[in-house]
Short mmCIF file of C-alpha atoms and ligand atoms in Angstrom, two decimals:
data_model
loop_
_atom_site.label_atom_id
_atom_site.label_comp_id
_atom_site.label_asym_id
_atom_site.label_seq_id
_atom_site.Cartn_x
_atom_site.Cartn_y
_atom_site.Cartn_z
CA UNK M 1 123.34 97.55 76.41
CA UNK M 2 120.38 96.21 75.60
CA UNK M 3 118.28 96.51 79.34
CA UNK M 4 115.20 95.60 79.81
CA UNK M 5 113.22 98.19 81.77
CA UNK M 6 109.91 96.32 83.31
CA UNK M 7 106.69 98.88 84.47
CA UNK M 8 109.43 101.31 82.21
CA UNK M 9 105.88 103.83 81.37
CA UNK M 10 105.45 104.06 84.71
CA UNK M 11 106.43 107.74 87.07
CA UNK M 12 110.27 105.90 87.43
CA UNK M 13 110.16 103.79 84.92
CA UNK M 14 110.29 105.45 81.87
CA UNK M 15 112.18 108.79 83.28
CA UNK M 16 115.02 105.59 83.29
CA UNK M 17 113.81 104.68 80.20
CA UNK M 18 115.48 108.53 79.17
CA UNK M 19 118.45 109.23 80.67
CA UNK M 20 119.57 105.26 79.43
CA UNK M 21 118.82 106.02 75.82
CA UNK M 22 119.55 109.65 76.42
CA UNK M 23 123.15 107.37 77.27
CA UNK M 24 123.16 106.03 74.15
CA UNK M 25 121.75 102.15 75.59
CA UNK M 26 119.22 99.91 73.73
CA UNK M 27 115.86 99.55 75.81
CA UNK M 28 113.16 98.51 76.49
CA UNK M 29 110.43 100.22 78.46
CA UNK M 30 108.89 97.15 79.10
CA UNK M 31 105.01 97.07 80.54
CA UNK M 32 101.78 94.81 79.98
CA UNK M 33 99.97 97.28 77.33
CA UNK M 34 102.77 96.88 74.87
CA UNK M 35 103.16 93.33 75.44
CA UNK M 36 105.73 92.16 78.00
CA UNK M 37 103.12 91.43 81.34
CA UNK M 38 105.15 89.37 84.91
CA UNK M 39 101.84 88.89 86.43
CA UNK M 40 101.47 85.86 83.69
CA UNK M 41 105.03 85.73 81.99
CA UNK M 42 103.36 86.74 78.74
CA UNK M 43 106.76 89.29 76.12
CA UNK M 44 108.54 87.72 79.05
CA UNK M 45 111.08 86.11 76.67
CA UNK M 46 110.94 87.59 74.23
CA UNK M 47 112.13 90.91 76.50
CA UNK M 48 114.87 88.92 78.35
CA UNK M 49 117.17 88.68 74.15
CA UNK M 50 119.86 89.21 75.14
CA UNK M 51 119.32 91.35 78.44
CA UNK M 52 122.48 91.80 80.63
CA UNK M 53 120.55 94.03 82.87
CA UNK M 54 116.82 94.32 83.39
CA UNK M 55 115.61 96.90 86.23
CA UNK M 56 112.52 95.45 87.46
CA UNK M 57 110.09 99.69 88.47
CA UNK M 58 106.96 97.41 87.98
CA UNK M 59 104.17 98.11 90.55
CA UNK M 60 100.77 96.75 91.52
CA UNK M 61 97.80 98.16 90.43
CA UNK M 62 96.61 97.40 93.47
CA UNK M 63 97.72 97.90 96.95
CA UNK M 64 94.99 95.45 98.43
CA UNK M 65 96.98 93.95 101.47
CA UNK M 66 96.49 91.12 99.60
CA UNK M 67 96.24 91.72 96.35
CA UNK M 68 99.76 93.97 96.41
CA UNK M 69 101.54 90.91 98.32
CA UNK M 70 100.09 88.75 94.98
CA UNK M 71 101.40 90.87 92.29
CA UNK M 72 105.27 91.01 93.74
CA UNK M 73 105.35 87.31 94.65
CA UNK M 74 104.11 86.24 91.31
CA UNK M 75 105.54 89.37 89.54
CA UNK M 76 108.98 87.92 91.04
CA UNK M 77 109.03 85.03 90.38
CA UNK M 78 107.86 85.05 87.41
CA UNK M 79 110.85 87.39 86.55
CA UNK M 80 113.18 86.72 87.90
CA UNK M 81 113.06 82.52 86.71
CA UNK M 82 113.36 84.40 82.94
CA UNK M 83 116.38 86.84 83.56
CA UNK M 84 117.79 83.41 84.80
CA UNK M 85 117.49 81.41 81.60
CA UNK M 86 118.50 84.22 79.58
CA UNK M 87 121.47 84.18 81.85
CA UNK M 88 120.79 88.17 83.53
CA UNK M 89 123.95 89.80 85.03
CA UNK M 90 122.49 92.14 86.92
CA UNK M 91 118.73 92.66 88.80
CA UNK M 92 117.82 95.97 89.42
CA UNK M 93 115.23 96.60 91.84
CA UNK M 94 113.21 99.49 93.07
CA UNK M 95 112.19 99.17 97.59
CA UNK M 96 111.60 101.65 100.35
CA UNK M 97 113.92 101.91 102.82
CA UNK M 98 112.47 100.71 107.12
CA UNK M 99 110.19 98.04 104.98
CA UNK M 100 111.08 95.78 107.78
CA UNK M 101 111.50 98.24 110.32
CA UNK M 102 107.92 99.32 110.10
CA UNK M 103 104.85 96.82 108.99
CA UNK M 104 102.57 97.43 106.62
CA UNK M 105 100.63 95.45 103.65
CA UNK M 106 102.31 96.92 100.54
CA UNK M 107 105.85 97.34 103.12
CA UNK M 108 105.39 93.47 103.77
CA UNK M 109 105.00 92.76 99.13
CA UNK M 110 108.47 94.65 98.41
CA UNK M 111 110.40 92.27 101.86
CA UNK M 112 108.82 89.43 100.03
CA UNK M 113 110.04 90.96 96.22
CA UNK M 114 113.72 91.27 98.25
CA UNK M 115 114.08 87.90 99.29
CA UNK M 116 113.16 86.72 96.19
CA UNK M 117 115.95 88.70 94.38
CA UNK M 118 118.50 87.44 97.13
CA UNK M 119 117.52 83.99 96.33
CA UNK M 120 117.57 84.06 93.35
CA UNK M 121 121.32 83.30 92.64
CA UNK M 122 121.48 86.38 90.09
CA UNK M 123 123.42 89.40 90.38
CA UNK M 124 121.67 92.17 92.22
CA UNK M 125 121.23 96.01 93.55
CA UNK M 126 118.52 96.99 95.84
CA UNK M 127 118.02 100.41 96.23
CA UNK M 128 115.55 101.30 98.71
CA UNK M 129 113.57 104.93 98.05
CA UNK M 130 112.72 107.37 100.60
CA UNK M 131 109.02 108.13 99.04
CA UNK M 132 108.68 110.08 96.09
CA UNK M 133 107.97 113.32 96.94
CA UNK M 134 105.04 112.95 93.82
CA UNK M 135 103.64 111.00 96.23
CA UNK M 136 102.93 113.64 98.68
CA UNK M 137 99.40 114.09 97.69
CA UNK M 138 98.34 110.53 97.73
CA UNK M 139 99.96 110.39 101.29
CA UNK M 140 97.65 113.07 102.41
CA UNK M 141 94.58 111.75 100.72
CA UNK M 142 95.53 107.90 102.17
CA UNK M 143 96.26 110.43 106.30
CA UNK M 144 92.59 112.11 105.62
CA UNK M 145 90.20 112.86 108.12
CA UNK M 146 88.29 113.86 107.09
CA UNK M 147 89.13 117.78 106.69
CA UNK M 148 92.01 117.16 108.55
CA UNK M 149 95.44 115.14 107.26
CA UNK M 150 96.96 113.18 110.15
CA UNK M 151 100.19 112.76 110.44
CA UNK M 152 102.61 111.60 112.73
CA UNK M 153 105.91 114.30 114.23
CA UNK M 154 108.87 111.00 112.17
CA UNK M 155 111.93 112.36 110.70
CA UNK M 156 110.53 112.15 106.41
CA UNK M 157 113.21 112.58 103.74
CA UNK M 158 111.63 112.31 100.17
CA UNK M 159 113.26 113.10 96.84
CA UNK M 160 112.32 114.03 93.49
CA UNK M 161 111.66 111.46 91.04
CA UNK M 162 114.35 112.86 88.54
CA UNK M 163 116.43 111.59 90.76
CA UNK M 164 115.55 108.56 92.11
CA UNK M 165 115.47 107.88 87.55
CA UNK M 166 118.71 109.11 87.24
CA UNK M 167 120.52 106.76 90.38
CA UNK M 168 119.04 104.23 88.92
CA UNK M 169 120.11 104.78 85.85
CA UNK M 170 123.81 104.84 87.40
CA UNK M 171 123.47 101.36 89.17
CA UNK M 172 122.50 99.29 86.56
CA UNK M 173 125.50 100.31 84.26
CA UNK M 174 127.61 99.89 87.63
CA UNK M 175 129.00 96.63 88.71
CA UNK M 176 126.54 93.86 90.84
CA UNK M 177 126.58 95.25 94.13
CA UNK M 178 124.62 92.01 95.46
CA UNK M 179 123.56 94.74 98.17
CA UNK M 180 121.06 97.12 99.35
CA UNK M 181 121.55 100.89 98.52
CA UNK M 182 119.94 103.05 99.78
CA UNK M 183 118.91 106.89 98.89
CA UNK M 184 117.21 109.81 100.02
CA UNK M 185 116.47 113.01 99.14
CA UNK M 186 118.60 115.91 99.86
CA UNK M 187 116.18 117.41 103.09
CA UNK M 188 115.03 116.20 106.46
CA UNK M 189 112.24 117.34 108.80
CA UNK M 190 109.28 115.94 110.69
CA UNK M 191 106.12 114.29 108.54
CA UNK M 192 103.60 116.73 109.07
CA UNK M 193 105.79 119.98 108.75
CA UNK M 194 106.50 118.24 104.30
CA UNK M 195 103.44 117.11 104.03
CA UNK M 196 101.34 120.75 105.60
CA UNK M 197 104.16 122.72 103.56
CA UNK M 198 103.41 120.87 100.34
CA UNK M 199 99.40 121.58 100.63
CA UNK M 200 100.35 125.03 101.16
CA UNK M 201 101.64 125.49 98.53
CA UNK M 202 99.47 123.61 95.68
CA UNK M 203 96.21 125.64 97.62
CA UNK M 204 95.00 122.30 99.54
CA UNK M 205 92.59 124.10 102.38
CA UNK M 206 92.98 121.03 104.76
CA UNK M 207 95.19 121.62 107.77
CA UNK M 208 97.56 118.75 108.19
CA UNK M 209 97.94 117.89 112.86
CA UNK M 210 101.23 116.77 114.65
CA UNK M 211 99.25 113.22 115.73
CA UNK M 212 101.70 111.32 117.56
CA UNK M 213 99.43 108.83 117.93
CA UNK M 214 99.35 108.41 113.50
CA UNK M 215 100.21 105.31 111.38
CA UNK M 216 101.35 104.93 108.19
CA UNK M 217 98.88 103.02 105.95
CA UNK M 218 97.73 100.82 108.99
CA UNK M 219 101.18 100.83 110.63
CA UNK M 220 103.44 101.85 113.74
CA UNK M 221 106.38 104.64 112.68
CA UNK M 222 109.21 105.90 114.79
CA UNK M 223 111.78 109.20 114.51
CA UNK M 224 113.43 106.97 112.16
CA UNK M 225 110.84 104.25 110.57
CA UNK M 226 111.59 106.16 107.83
CA UNK M 227 114.09 107.56 106.95
CA UNK M 228 118.03 105.95 106.01
CA UNK M 229 120.14 104.90 109.99
CA UNK M 230 123.18 104.83 107.87
CA UNK M 231 125.38 106.11 104.81
CA UNK M 232 122.60 106.72 102.33
CA UNK M 233 123.75 108.67 98.85
CA UNK M 234 121.39 112.15 98.11
CA UNK M 235 119.66 114.07 95.56
CA UNK M 236 120.42 117.32 94.28
CA UNK M 237 116.26 118.26 93.90
CA UNK M 238 115.26 119.86 97.19
CA UNK M 239 111.46 120.36 98.25
CA UNK M 240 111.12 124.80 96.59
CA UNK M 241 113.30 123.43 93.21
CA UNK M 242 111.00 120.10 92.99
CA UNK M 243 107.98 122.52 93.39
CA UNK M 244 109.23 125.41 90.79
CA UNK M 245 109.67 121.97 88.60
CA UNK M 246 106.45 120.45 89.30
CA UNK M 247 104.29 123.56 88.18
CA UNK M 248 106.33 124.82 85.55
CA UNK M 249 105.44 120.90 84.62
CA UNK M 250 101.94 121.21 84.67
N1 NAP W 301 106.16 105.52 95.47
C1 NAP W 301 107.42 106.02 96.54
O1 NAP W 301 107.32 106.74 97.33
C2 NAP W 301 108.31 104.72 96.27
C3 NAP W 301 109.57 105.16 96.98
C4 NAP W 301 110.24 103.65 97.10
C5 NAP W 301 109.71 103.26 96.27
N2 NAP W 301 109.05 102.85 95.48
C6 NAP W 301 108.90 101.31 94.83
O2 NAP W 301 108.84 102.05 93.02
C7 NAP W 301 108.16 101.17 92.06
C8 NAP W 301 108.25 102.28 90.74
O3 NAP W 301 106.71 102.47 91.18
P1 NAP W 301 106.25 104.16 90.44
O4 NAP W 301 105.89 105.04 91.19
O5 NAP W 301 107.39 104.04 89.94
O6 NAP W 301 105.12 103.09 90.22
P2 NAP W 301 103.67 102.97 88.85
O7 NAP W 301 104.49 104.52 88.59
O8 NAP W 301 102.61 103.41 89.92
O9 NAP W 301 104.41 102.60 86.93
C9 NAP W 301 104.19 100.76 87.33
C10 NAP W 301 104.39 100.66 85.87
O10 NAP W 301 104.54 99.16 86.46
C11 NAP W 301 103.80 98.54 85.24
N3 NAP W 301 102.96 97.15 85.32
C12 NAP W 301 101.86 97.02 85.74
N4 NAP W 301 101.53 96.10 85.91
C13 NAP W 301 102.88 94.98 85.47
C14 NAP W 301 102.43 93.41 85.52
N5 NAP W 301 101.72 93.07 85.15
N6 NAP W 301 103.97 93.54 83.89
C15 NAP W 301 104.56 94.70 83.98
N7 NAP W 301 104.20 95.73 84.23
C16 NAP W 301 103.25 96.44 85.05
C17 NAP W 301 103.07 99.95 84.42
O11 NAP W 301 103.22 99.34 83.74
P3 NAP W 301 100.68 99.91 83.21
O12 NAP W 301 101.82 101.63 82.87
O13 NAP W 301 100.83 99.59 81.80
O14 NAP W 301 100.68 99.98 83.81
C18 NAP W 301 103.78 100.82 85.10
O15 NAP W 301 104.60 100.93 83.55
C19 NAP W 301 107.37 99.91 92.26
O16 NAP W 301 107.81 98.82 92.85
C20 NAP W 301 107.98 100.59 94.08
O17 NAP W 301 106.87 100.05 95.09
C21 NAP W 301 107.61 103.65 95.27
#
């Protein structure tokens, strides 16, 4: 089966491409450098020819509110139009748990991406994931206040990129749900505690302050804003195992 992975060179994209190729599928790892650009439309028609499944794992180069919204809207429109023209049978996209429960610029852009998919008429599955363990460093930096990191004690359940890629590949090969599947890591703990554990493990000397008023990328978060509320599919790699693997790979 021919599968196109948009953002096939990214963190989740490259891992998903590897899983699918291992499984014997014909996979196009699409990215601007390889001549496929969802914002300009370059190379989309050629990439889609004969594809049954398209997995959208692209990400915006800029996280600034307006830029990220423009990216996901333009990219989504161009991609879905090219898929419709090529009669693609399953569109899979990676979104984020809680995007409609917490308001920040990035989450608003992901809501816009999901709306386009739902309105496209193409059979789809949206996978809403919790934050990647690989994103903990970025979260700590974005929540830094001098030599302290301020985070709210809300529930947090990060997932390893390897688990995300395995689930994305699995979902892409199954029938379209025309709905949302939620995925999360195997361990749930307060946000501030997980980030403190991470910083300590990597020798980052910044202290984590438990601050109930601290926001997540500018958005107010409550106890369960960032974790699945209903049934979710869980990854297998816990924090310690992920750390061991990342240190071994470093
Ligand atoms: N971070 C999290 O915790 C989290 C949680 C849940 C869901 N997600 C979602 O997961 C998805 C994948 O994230 P990631 O961290 O794997 O992303 P990433 O590592 O930043 O990779 C982004 C990919 O998108 C490609 N790309 C950028 N602009 C493009 C364009 N105009 N046309 C085609 N491809 C383009 C990049 O290509 P180049 O390599 O050429 O730049 C790269 O392959 C995102 O949609 C994100 O919203 C993230």
